[in-house]
Short mmCIF file of C-alpha atoms in Angstrom, two decimals:
data_model
loop_
_atom_site.label_atom_id
_atom_site.label_comp_id
_atom_site.label_asym_id
_atom_site.label_seq_id
_atom_site.Cartn_x
_atom_site.Cartn_y
_atom_site.Cartn_z
CA MET P 1 -64.69 -55.94 19.12
CA ILE P 2 -62.88 -53.73 21.63
CA ARG P 3 -61.65 -51.47 18.83
CA LYS P 4 -65.19 -51.15 17.49
CA PHE P 5 -66.47 -50.32 20.97
CA LEU P 6 -63.77 -47.64 21.45
CA PHE P 7 -64.64 -46.15 18.04
CA TYR P 8 -68.31 -45.75 19.00
CA LEU P 9 -67.25 -44.33 22.36
CA ILE P 10 -64.67 -41.81 21.13
CA PHE P 11 -66.05 -40.79 17.73
CA PRO P 12 -69.06 -38.78 19.06
CA ALA P 13 -66.73 -36.87 21.42
CA LEU P 14 -64.40 -36.03 18.54
CA VAL P 15 -67.30 -34.88 16.39
CA PHE P 16 -68.62 -32.73 19.23
CA ALA P 17 -65.18 -31.18 19.85
CA LEU P 18 -64.82 -30.44 16.14
CA PHE P 19 -68.28 -28.88 16.08
CA VAL P 20 -67.48 -26.68 19.09
CA ASN P 21 -64.13 -25.55 17.59
CA ASN P 22 -65.76 -24.75 14.25
CA SER P 23 -68.57 -22.83 16.00
CA VAL P 24 -66.06 -20.77 18.03
CA SER P 25 -64.02 -20.10 14.89
CA ALA P 26 -67.11 -19.00 12.97
CA GLN P 27 -68.15 -16.72 15.83
CA THR P 28 -64.67 -15.19 15.91
CA ASP P 29 -64.75 -14.62 12.13
CA THR P 30 -68.11 -12.87 12.46
CA VAL P 31 -66.77 -10.63 15.21
CA MET P 32 -63.73 -9.67 13.12
CA LYS P 33 -65.84 -8.89 10.04
CA GLU P 34 -68.17 -6.67 12.04
CA TRP P 35 -65.23 -4.93 13.75
CA GLU P 36 -63.40 -4.33 10.45
CA LYS P 37 -66.49 -2.67 8.96
CA MET P 38 -66.84 -0.36 11.98
CA ASN P 39 -63.13 0.40 12.11
CA ARG P 40 -63.00 1.34 8.39
CA ALA P 41 -65.67 3.99 9.01
CA LYS P 42 -63.30 5.84 11.38
CA VAL P 43 -60.58 6.81 8.89
CA ARG P 44 -61.19 10.57 9.08
CA THR P 45 -61.55 10.55 12.86
CA LEU P 46 -58.28 8.64 13.21
CA GLN P 47 -56.51 11.11 10.91
CA SER P 48 -57.77 13.99 13.05
CA PHE P 49 -56.43 12.18 16.12
CA GLN P 50 -53.03 11.70 14.47
CA ASP P 51 -52.84 15.39 13.66
CA GLN P 52 -53.23 16.47 17.28
CA LYS P 53 -49.90 14.95 18.41
CA PHE P 54 -49.86 16.08 22.05
CA GLY P 55 -52.33 15.39 24.85
CA MET P 56 -52.75 15.15 28.62
CA PHE P 57 -53.52 11.98 30.58
CA ILE P 58 -54.83 12.34 34.15
CA HIS P 59 -54.67 9.48 36.66
CA TRP P 60 -56.60 10.50 39.75
CA GLY P 61 -58.65 8.67 42.34
CA LEU P 62 -58.71 7.43 45.94
CA TYR P 63 -55.16 6.11 45.52
CA ALA P 64 -53.91 9.71 45.70
CA ILE P 65 -54.65 9.64 49.47
CA PRO P 66 -52.03 7.01 50.44
CA GLY P 67 -49.73 8.38 47.71
CA GLY P 68 -47.76 5.13 47.43
CA ILE P 69 -47.51 4.38 51.19
CA TRP P 70 -49.71 1.93 53.11
CA LYS P 71 -49.38 1.41 56.86
CA GLY P 72 -45.88 2.83 56.85
CA LYS P 73 -44.61 0.78 53.91
CA LYS P 74 -43.63 2.23 50.55
CA MET P 75 -44.77 0.40 47.43
CA GLU P 76 -41.23 -0.76 46.69
CA GLU P 77 -41.42 -2.82 49.91
CA MET P 78 -44.58 -4.57 48.67
CA GLY P 79 -45.20 -6.99 45.84
CA GLY P 80 -46.71 -6.06 42.51
CA PRO P 81 -46.33 -2.89 40.44
CA HIS P 82 -44.75 0.14 42.12
CA VAL P 83 -47.00 2.74 40.49
CA ALA P 84 -49.24 4.45 43.04
CA GLU P 85 -52.63 3.65 41.49
CA TRP P 86 -51.92 -0.08 42.03
CA ILE P 87 -51.55 0.22 45.81
CA GLN P 88 -54.68 -1.81 46.55
CA LEU P 89 -53.20 -4.81 44.75
CA ALA P 90 -49.63 -4.26 45.96
CA ALA P 91 -50.72 -4.07 49.62
CA ARG P 92 -53.55 -6.62 49.18
CA ILE P 93 -56.00 -4.19 50.77
CA PRO P 94 -59.45 -5.73 51.39
CA ARG P 95 -62.27 -4.10 49.45
CA LYS P 96 -64.10 -2.79 52.53
CA GLU P 97 -60.93 -1.26 54.00
CA TYR P 98 -59.99 0.40 50.72
CA ALA P 99 -63.51 1.79 50.27
CA GLU P 100 -63.12 3.64 53.58
CA LEU P 101 -60.67 5.98 51.82
CA ALA P 102 -63.67 7.62 50.15
CA ALA P 103 -64.64 9.28 53.45
CA GLN P 104 -61.27 11.11 53.37
CA PHE P 105 -61.45 12.27 49.76
CA ASN P 106 -62.18 16.00 49.74
CA PRO P 107 -60.02 17.65 47.04
CA VAL P 108 -61.04 21.26 47.64
CA SER P 109 -58.04 22.52 45.61
CA PHE P 110 -59.25 20.81 42.43
CA ASN P 111 -59.76 23.29 39.60
CA ALA P 112 -60.87 21.67 36.34
CA ASP P 113 -60.67 24.92 34.39
CA GLY P 114 -57.15 25.56 35.69
CA ILE P 115 -55.94 22.10 34.67
CA VAL P 116 -57.48 22.34 31.20
CA LYS P 117 -56.01 25.82 30.65
CA MET P 118 -52.60 24.52 31.80
CA ALA P 119 -52.86 21.72 29.21
CA LYS P 120 -53.92 24.14 26.49
CA LEU P 121 -51.07 26.58 27.23
CA ALA P 122 -48.64 23.66 27.07
CA GLY P 123 -49.81 23.04 23.50
CA MET P 124 -51.86 19.95 24.30
CA LYS P 125 -54.87 19.30 22.07
CA TYR P 126 -56.76 16.64 24.02
CA LEU P 127 -57.28 15.31 27.55
CA VAL P 128 -58.16 11.86 28.93
CA ILE P 129 -59.30 11.32 32.55
CA THR P 130 -59.57 8.08 34.54
CA ALA P 131 -63.35 7.85 34.92
CA LYS P 132 -62.87 4.49 36.66
CA HIS P 133 -59.53 2.84 37.35
CA HIS P 134 -58.82 -0.71 38.55
CA ASP P 135 -60.04 0.07 42.09
CA GLY P 136 -63.61 0.33 40.75
CA PHE P 137 -64.15 3.87 42.10
CA ALA P 138 -65.95 6.21 39.68
CA MET P 139 -64.75 9.82 39.42
CA TYR P 140 -68.21 10.90 38.26
CA LYS P 141 -71.78 10.53 39.53
CA SER P 142 -72.79 7.03 38.50
CA ALA P 143 -76.36 5.76 38.70
CA VAL P 144 -74.94 2.25 38.35
CA SER P 145 -72.76 2.17 41.48
CA PRO P 146 -72.79 4.34 44.64
CA PHE P 147 -69.02 3.85 44.89
CA ASN P 148 -68.40 7.20 43.21
CA VAL P 149 -66.98 10.62 43.97
CA VAL P 150 -70.36 12.35 44.36
CA GLU P 151 -72.13 9.84 46.62
CA ALA P 152 -69.28 8.25 48.61
CA THR P 153 -67.10 11.28 49.46
CA PRO P 154 -67.50 14.59 51.30
CA PHE P 155 -66.40 16.34 48.09
CA ARG P 156 -69.72 15.59 46.35
CA ARG P 157 -68.60 17.10 43.02
CA ASP P 158 -68.44 15.37 39.65
CA VAL P 159 -64.79 15.44 38.56
CA VAL P 160 -65.36 14.01 35.07
CA ALA P 161 -68.23 16.42 34.37
CA GLU P 162 -66.16 19.44 35.45
CA LEU P 163 -63.22 18.43 33.25
CA TYR P 164 -65.56 17.67 30.33
CA ASN P 165 -67.18 21.10 30.60
CA ALA P 166 -63.79 22.81 30.88
CA CYS P 167 -62.57 21.00 27.76
CA GLN P 168 -65.68 22.08 25.84
CA LYS P 169 -65.16 25.69 26.93
CA ASN P 170 -61.44 25.78 26.12
CA GLY P 171 -61.48 23.79 22.88
CA LEU P 172 -59.72 20.59 23.96
CA ALA P 173 -60.91 17.20 22.74
CA PHE P 174 -62.10 14.98 25.58
CA GLY P 175 -61.49 11.31 26.29
CA ILE P 176 -62.46 8.79 28.97
CA TYR P 177 -60.28 6.08 30.54
CA TYR P 178 -62.27 3.08 31.78
CA SER P 179 -60.83 -0.10 33.29
CA HIS P 180 -63.20 -2.65 31.77
CA ASN P 181 -61.61 -6.00 32.65
CA ILE P 182 -60.24 -5.25 36.11
CA ASP P 183 -62.39 -3.93 38.95
CA TRP P 184 -61.06 -4.80 42.40
CA ALA P 185 -64.30 -3.61 44.03
CA ASP P 186 -66.93 -5.45 41.95
CA GLY P 187 -65.16 -7.41 39.20
CA SER P 188 -64.87 -10.76 40.99
CA ASP P 189 -61.54 -12.39 39.99
CA ALA P 190 -61.59 -10.85 36.46
CA GLN P 191 -62.61 -14.39 35.35
CA TYR P 192 -59.17 -15.73 36.26
CA LYS P 193 -60.43 -19.09 37.56
CA LYS P 194 -62.58 -19.75 34.48
CA THR P 195 -59.75 -18.74 32.13
CA LYS P 196 -57.24 -20.89 34.01
CA GLU P 197 -59.45 -23.96 33.77
CA ALA P 198 -59.71 -23.56 29.99
CA ASN P 199 -55.99 -22.82 29.63
CA ASP P 200 -55.05 -25.80 31.80
CA ARG P 201 -56.98 -28.09 29.46
CA ALA P 202 -55.12 -26.58 26.52
CA GLY P 203 -51.74 -26.76 28.24
CA LYS P 204 -51.38 -22.96 28.44
CA LYS P 205 -50.25 -20.75 31.31
CA THR P 206 -52.55 -18.13 32.82
CA SER P 207 -51.28 -14.84 34.19
CA THR P 208 -52.67 -13.65 37.52
CA PHE P 209 -51.54 -10.07 36.81
CA GLY P 210 -54.15 -7.55 37.89
CA ALA P 211 -56.80 -10.03 39.08
CA ASN P 212 -58.24 -9.62 42.58
CA LEU P 213 -57.37 -12.99 44.13
CA TRP P 214 -56.98 -11.70 47.71
CA ASP P 215 -60.57 -10.47 48.28
CA PRO P 216 -62.70 -10.92 45.15
CA SER P 217 -66.32 -9.78 45.13
CA GLN P 218 -68.84 -12.59 45.39
CA ASN P 219 -70.77 -11.80 42.20
CA THR P 220 -69.80 -13.55 38.98
CA TYR P 221 -67.65 -11.85 36.38
CA GLU P 222 -70.53 -12.01 33.91
CA GLU P 223 -72.69 -10.13 36.43
CA TYR P 224 -69.97 -7.49 36.75
CA LEU P 225 -69.98 -7.01 32.98
CA SER P 226 -73.76 -6.85 32.60
CA LYS P 227 -74.61 -4.91 35.77
CA LYS P 228 -71.67 -2.51 36.19
CA ALA P 229 -69.06 -2.24 33.43
CA VAL P 230 -71.22 -2.07 30.30
CA PRO P 231 -73.90 0.11 31.96
CA GLN P 232 -71.23 2.54 33.22
CA VAL P 233 -69.71 2.86 29.75
CA LYS P 234 -73.18 3.59 28.37
CA GLU P 235 -73.95 6.25 30.98
CA LEU P 236 -70.57 7.93 30.49
CA LEU P 237 -71.07 8.25 26.72
CA ARG P 238 -74.64 9.49 27.09
CA ARG P 239 -73.73 12.03 29.75
CA PHE P 240 -70.68 13.28 27.85
CA PRO P 241 -71.75 13.12 24.18
CA ALA P 242 -68.77 15.07 22.78
CA THR P 243 -66.33 12.39 23.97
CA LYS P 244 -63.74 11.64 21.26
CA TYR P 245 -61.73 8.76 22.74
CA VAL P 246 -62.32 5.81 25.04
CA TRP P 247 -59.21 4.42 26.69
CA PHE P 248 -59.94 0.86 27.85
CA ASP P 249 -57.13 -0.92 29.70
CA MET P 250 -55.74 -4.25 30.96
CA PRO P 251 -57.75 -6.74 28.82
CA GLU P 252 -55.53 -9.77 29.52
CA LEU P 253 -58.26 -12.20 30.65
CA MET P 254 -61.01 -11.07 28.28
CA THR P 255 -62.34 -13.10 25.38
CA LYS P 256 -62.66 -11.65 21.90
CA GLU P 257 -66.44 -11.62 22.25
CA GLN P 258 -66.20 -9.65 25.51
CA SER P 259 -63.84 -7.10 23.97
CA PHE P 260 -66.21 -6.74 21.02
CA LEU P 261 -69.14 -6.25 23.42
CA PHE P 262 -67.44 -3.06 24.66
CA TYR P 263 -66.46 -1.94 21.15
CA LYS P 264 -70.02 -2.33 19.90
CA THR P 265 -71.43 -0.66 23.03
CA VAL P 266 -69.41 2.44 22.19
CA TRP P 267 -70.23 2.21 18.47
CA ASP P 268 -73.97 1.98 19.06
CA ILE P 269 -73.94 5.23 21.06
CA ASN P 270 -71.30 7.17 19.10
CA PRO P 271 -69.68 5.52 16.05
CA LYS P 272 -67.15 8.36 15.70
CA ILE P 273 -65.38 7.60 18.97
CA ILE P 274 -62.01 5.93 18.56
CA ILE P 275 -60.86 3.24 20.96
CA THR P 276 -57.41 2.24 22.18
CA GLU P 277 -56.10 -1.22 21.33
CA ARG P 278 -56.20 -2.03 25.03
CA ILE P 279 -59.81 -2.96 24.59
CA GLY P 280 -58.11 -6.28 23.81
CA ASN P 281 -58.01 -9.08 21.24
CA GLY P 282 -56.87 -6.86 18.37
CA LEU P 283 -60.10 -4.84 18.32
CA GLY P 284 -58.74 -1.34 18.95
CA ASP P 285 -58.61 1.56 16.51
CA TYR P 286 -55.16 2.83 17.49
CA ALA P 287 -52.03 1.25 18.92
CA ILE P 288 -50.18 1.82 22.20
CA PRO P 289 -46.51 0.74 21.93
CA GLY P 290 -46.28 0.47 25.73
CA ASP P 291 -46.21 2.56 28.89
CA ASN P 292 -43.33 5.04 28.72
CA LYS P 293 -42.01 3.45 25.55
CA ILE P 294 -40.62 5.21 22.48
CA PRO P 295 -40.67 2.75 19.56
CA SER P 296 -37.45 2.00 17.74
CA GLU P 297 -36.99 2.71 14.04
CA ASN P 298 -37.76 -0.93 13.15
CA GLU P 299 -41.11 -0.97 14.96
CA VAL P 300 -43.79 -0.14 12.42
CA TYR P 301 -47.49 0.11 13.29
CA ALA P 302 -50.31 -0.57 10.86
CA LYS P 303 -52.59 1.68 12.93
CA PRO P 304 -52.16 5.22 14.22
CA TRP P 305 -50.30 5.07 17.53
CA GLU P 306 -49.83 6.91 20.78
CA THR P 307 -47.13 6.71 23.45
CA VAL P 308 -48.39 7.33 26.96
CA GLY P 309 -45.83 8.62 29.44
CA THR P 310 -45.52 9.68 33.06
CA PHE P 311 -44.20 12.98 34.40
CA ASN P 312 -42.20 11.10 37.04
CA ASN P 313 -42.24 7.30 37.53
CA SER P 314 -45.86 6.83 38.59
CA TRP P 315 -49.23 7.49 37.00
CA GLY P 316 -51.16 8.22 40.18
CA TYR P 317 -49.75 10.67 42.72
CA LYS P 318 -46.78 9.21 44.63
CA SER P 319 -45.76 11.41 47.55
CA TYR P 320 -42.06 10.51 47.54
CA ASP P 321 -41.41 10.36 43.78
CA HIS P 322 -39.74 13.64 42.84
CA ASP P 323 -38.00 12.39 39.69
CA TRP P 324 -39.76 14.91 37.46
CA LYS P 325 -38.94 14.97 33.77
CA SER P 326 -37.31 18.27 32.86
CA PRO P 327 -38.47 20.44 29.93
CA ASP P 328 -35.47 19.21 27.92
CA GLU P 329 -36.39 15.58 28.49
CA LEU P 330 -40.08 16.15 27.77
CA LEU P 331 -39.23 17.88 24.51
CA TYR P 332 -36.96 14.99 23.56
CA TRP P 333 -39.88 12.58 24.12
CA LEU P 334 -42.20 14.78 22.09
CA VAL P 335 -39.95 15.22 19.04
CA GLU P 336 -38.78 11.58 19.05
CA ILE P 337 -42.39 10.39 19.04
CA VAL P 338 -43.76 12.92 16.55
CA SER P 339 -40.86 12.41 14.13
CA LYS P 340 -41.72 8.69 14.11
CA GLY P 341 -45.37 9.46 13.35
CA GLY P 342 -46.96 9.05 16.76
CA ASN P 343 -48.84 11.03 19.41
CA TYR P 344 -47.55 11.74 22.92
CA MET P 345 -50.02 11.72 25.82
CA LEU P 346 -48.25 12.96 28.95
CA ASN P 347 -49.74 12.05 32.33
CA ILE P 348 -50.18 14.09 35.48
CA GLY P 349 -51.27 12.75 38.88
CA PRO P 350 -52.95 15.38 41.07
CA ARG P 351 -52.55 15.20 44.84
CA ALA P 352 -55.38 14.04 47.10
CA ASP P 353 -56.36 17.68 47.69
CA GLY P 354 -56.72 18.21 43.93
CA SER P 355 -53.63 20.39 43.49
CA VAL P 356 -51.04 19.77 40.79
CA PRO P 357 -47.37 19.45 41.87
CA GLN P 358 -45.42 22.64 41.15
CA PRO P 359 -42.74 21.03 38.90
CA VAL P 360 -45.55 19.84 36.59
CA ILE P 361 -46.94 23.37 36.34
CA GLU P 362 -43.55 24.98 35.73
CA ASN P 363 -42.27 22.43 33.22
CA LEU P 364 -45.48 22.45 31.20
CA LYS P 365 -45.26 26.22 31.03
CA GLU P 366 -41.81 25.92 29.42
CA ILE P 367 -43.10 23.32 26.97
CA GLY P 368 -45.87 25.75 26.05
CA ALA P 369 -43.38 28.53 25.33
CA TRP P 370 -41.51 26.18 22.98
CA MET P 371 -44.72 25.00 21.31
CA GLU P 372 -45.81 28.58 20.71
CA LYS P 373 -42.82 29.08 18.39
CA ASN P 374 -42.48 25.60 16.93
CA HIS P 375 -46.01 24.18 16.75
CA GLU P 376 -46.09 24.17 12.95
CA ALA P 377 -43.45 21.42 12.95
CA ILE P 378 -45.65 19.32 15.28
CA TYR P 379 -49.41 19.59 14.63
CA GLY P 380 -50.63 17.80 11.52
CA ALA P 381 -47.10 16.67 10.64
CA SER P 382 -46.16 13.16 9.60
CA LYS P 383 -43.05 11.04 9.41
CA TRP P 384 -40.45 12.03 6.78
CA LYS P 385 -38.06 9.62 5.06
CA VAL P 386 -35.47 10.41 7.77
CA THR P 387 -36.51 10.50 11.42
CA HIS P 388 -33.33 11.67 13.13
CA GLU P 389 -29.82 12.75 12.18
CA GLY P 390 -27.00 13.12 14.68
CA PRO P 391 -24.95 11.35 17.37
CA SER P 392 -27.51 11.14 20.19
CA ASP P 393 -29.22 7.80 20.65
CA TYR P 394 -31.14 6.55 23.67
CA LYS P 395 -33.58 3.63 23.88
CA ILE P 396 -36.58 4.11 26.19
CA THR P 397 -38.45 0.83 26.58
CA ASP P 398 -40.70 1.11 29.65
CA THR P 399 -41.40 2.82 32.97
CA GLU P 400 -39.00 0.60 34.94
CA GLN P 401 -36.07 1.24 32.59
CA ARG P 402 -36.51 5.01 32.78
CA GLN P 403 -36.83 4.85 36.57
CA LYS P 404 -33.72 2.69 36.96
CA GLU P 405 -31.44 4.44 34.48
CA GLY P 406 -32.71 8.01 34.55
CA PHE P 407 -32.32 10.18 31.47
CA LYS P 408 -28.71 9.96 30.30
CA LEU P 409 -29.01 11.31 26.79
CA THR P 410 -26.88 14.30 25.80
CA VAL P 411 -28.42 16.14 22.88
CA THR P 412 -25.98 18.08 20.67
CA PRO P 413 -26.41 20.92 18.14
CA GLU P 414 -25.75 18.27 15.45
CA ASP P 415 -28.92 16.39 16.38
CA PHE P 416 -31.91 17.05 14.13
CA TRP P 417 -35.38 15.52 14.00
CA PHE P 418 -37.58 15.71 10.90
CA THR P 419 -41.29 15.91 10.13
CA GLN P 420 -43.18 16.79 6.93
CA LYS P 421 -46.43 18.54 6.05
CA ASP P 422 -47.92 19.93 2.84
CA GLY P 423 -44.80 18.98 0.88
CA ASN P 424 -42.48 20.87 3.24
CA VAL P 425 -39.87 19.44 5.58
CA TYR P 426 -39.47 20.60 9.17
CA VAL P 427 -36.17 20.34 11.00
CA ILE P 428 -36.27 20.35 14.80
CA ALA P 429 -33.18 20.97 16.93
CA LEU P 430 -33.17 20.95 20.74
CA LYS P 431 -29.74 22.59 21.12
CA VAL P 432 -28.34 25.71 19.46
CA PRO P 433 -24.71 25.89 18.28
CA ALA P 434 -22.44 28.50 19.88
CA GLU P 435 -21.13 29.67 16.48
CA GLY P 436 -24.58 30.14 14.91
CA LYS P 437 -24.16 27.80 11.93
CA VAL P 438 -25.63 24.34 11.36
CA HIS P 439 -25.21 21.75 8.63
CA ILE P 440 -28.04 19.28 7.93
CA ARG P 441 -26.70 16.33 5.92
CA SER P 442 -30.11 14.80 5.13
CA LEU P 443 -31.13 17.81 3.02
CA GLY P 444 -28.48 17.66 0.30
CA SER P 445 -29.33 18.84 -3.22
CA ALA P 446 -29.02 15.31 -4.62
CA ALA P 447 -32.59 14.68 -3.47
CA ARG P 448 -34.56 17.93 -3.81
CA GLN P 449 -33.48 21.55 -4.13
CA VAL P 450 -34.42 23.92 -1.32
CA LYS P 451 -36.45 26.99 -2.21
CA SER P 452 -36.50 28.72 1.18
CA VAL P 453 -35.74 28.23 4.88
CA THR P 454 -37.75 29.89 7.65
CA ILE P 455 -36.91 29.89 11.36
CA GLN P 456 -40.20 29.21 13.12
CA GLY P 457 -41.28 32.10 15.29
CA LEU P 458 -38.76 34.46 13.71
CA GLY P 459 -38.51 34.65 9.92
CA PRO P 460 -36.41 33.78 6.83
CA ALA P 461 -32.89 32.40 7.29
CA ARG P 462 -29.77 32.51 5.11
CA PHE P 463 -28.86 29.11 3.72
CA ARG P 464 -26.64 27.35 1.23
CA GLN P 465 -27.38 23.92 -0.22
CA SER P 466 -24.86 21.50 -1.71
CA SER P 467 -24.77 17.83 -2.50
CA ASN P 468 -23.44 17.30 1.05
CA GLY P 469 -26.36 18.95 2.82
CA LEU P 470 -28.01 22.19 3.85
CA SER P 471 -26.09 24.87 5.76
CA VAL P 472 -28.12 27.45 7.68
CA THR P 473 -27.00 30.59 9.49
CA LEU P 474 -28.87 31.26 12.72
CA PRO P 475 -29.26 34.89 13.88
CA ASP P 476 -28.59 36.02 17.46
CA PRO P 477 -32.21 35.76 18.71
CA VAL P 478 -32.18 32.03 17.98
CA LEU P 479 -28.88 31.50 19.80
CA LYS P 480 -30.52 32.75 22.99
CA ARG P 481 -33.31 30.17 22.91
CA ALA P 482 -33.10 27.72 25.81
CA HIS P 483 -34.62 24.67 24.13
CA GLY P 484 -33.62 24.92 20.49
CA TYR P 485 -35.55 25.88 17.37
CA SER P 486 -37.23 24.52 14.25
CA LEU P 487 -36.85 25.26 10.54
CA LYS P 488 -39.46 25.12 7.81
CA VAL P 489 -37.72 23.98 4.64
CA VAL P 490 -39.72 24.62 1.45
CA LEU P 491 -38.59 22.39 -1.42
CA LYS P 492 -38.77 23.29 -5.09
CA ARG P 493 -41.59 21.51 -6.87
#
């Protein structure tokens, strides 16, 4: 009798649980089918993105005012991430106190046209600006929230609009960064409590990373989504219709349905826009291996991919971080990434007054001089059968590793990186040999015979091919180049 009673008591609960699980699974399947259809329609746009190879990221907001220091303490003395744009979380700054920074934000040295021209001269093809970072402050005039650069600051100028217009004028593609899950001003606890309750029932752990648990806004997370985040994304895309990319970020606590809500919001306004995988739950159009990470040879991506990297060790301006990447190091990052088939988006963090640190200006100028001669080996190129030949090898896994170890790699004249385009192979070297002769083992005659060799930015070169490789004689003008050279190798058909 007791068994029969327990059966009638438990069976309905089991049926209900099974029904709920099946309903959730069916909903997830529907989401994935809709997403796959939308994603397939972006093939040409994604190819165009892959061809661009080099872009500029800009992290700029109220966090540039403290510059990594709060009440006399550097970020390294606080908890949490040590990158300057995370100072509100690291110092646990209450929302009202942080918002008071807006009254000090008056970047009179900001010059959108100057920044865009600097990017273009460096050889960059696109630009992405933080329209709203995790602090919830909008760098454009938002009708959705008065916490924005036009209404809350003495500056009263629309940063995003000025950069957008400068990109249109100078021929750079334009993209928008938007922190959709985290908003320390209005995003409640990023639905941490709700997620934790569900995870606790399932025996899973829940990360608190990024959630405002020290002073969360009193609205619900659902209200944040419906009244701020989604409406702001809509107004950004309508105000800036030529936008090519949307860079969502930090989706850890979002459900698949919430991630899809943002994907479809973008699609409904402009189906040609491509979206980073950090929209969450596998619903992005292109992959991000990690912050300041160069993938290893074994890491293969099914989607187009982009490495995002910092100029020093912070994304936002950090007043005491002077560990600027040199032109040699930046070129190493660029050729390593491009030879593996990816894009490189290099970040700058303007100061609170809007100016760009001088080392950024100078080093980008040198990159531009190199790109002027060697751009054919970069733009529109893809991965060849060999990525790199030579003794130099250095693993770069994340921001912290680069900050701790520095850049220890010694590049030699025997180091070559390869790309391919239109049936031709490009050989990139970052060091020139003193004697003026190089031997490239990967281009031996056993594979394909070489028809001609051209030094990019100069002209034809003398060469000799054998089964052991390709030997090339470099003339004096090449030996004087500070950051190496590239060769266009035309193969016989």
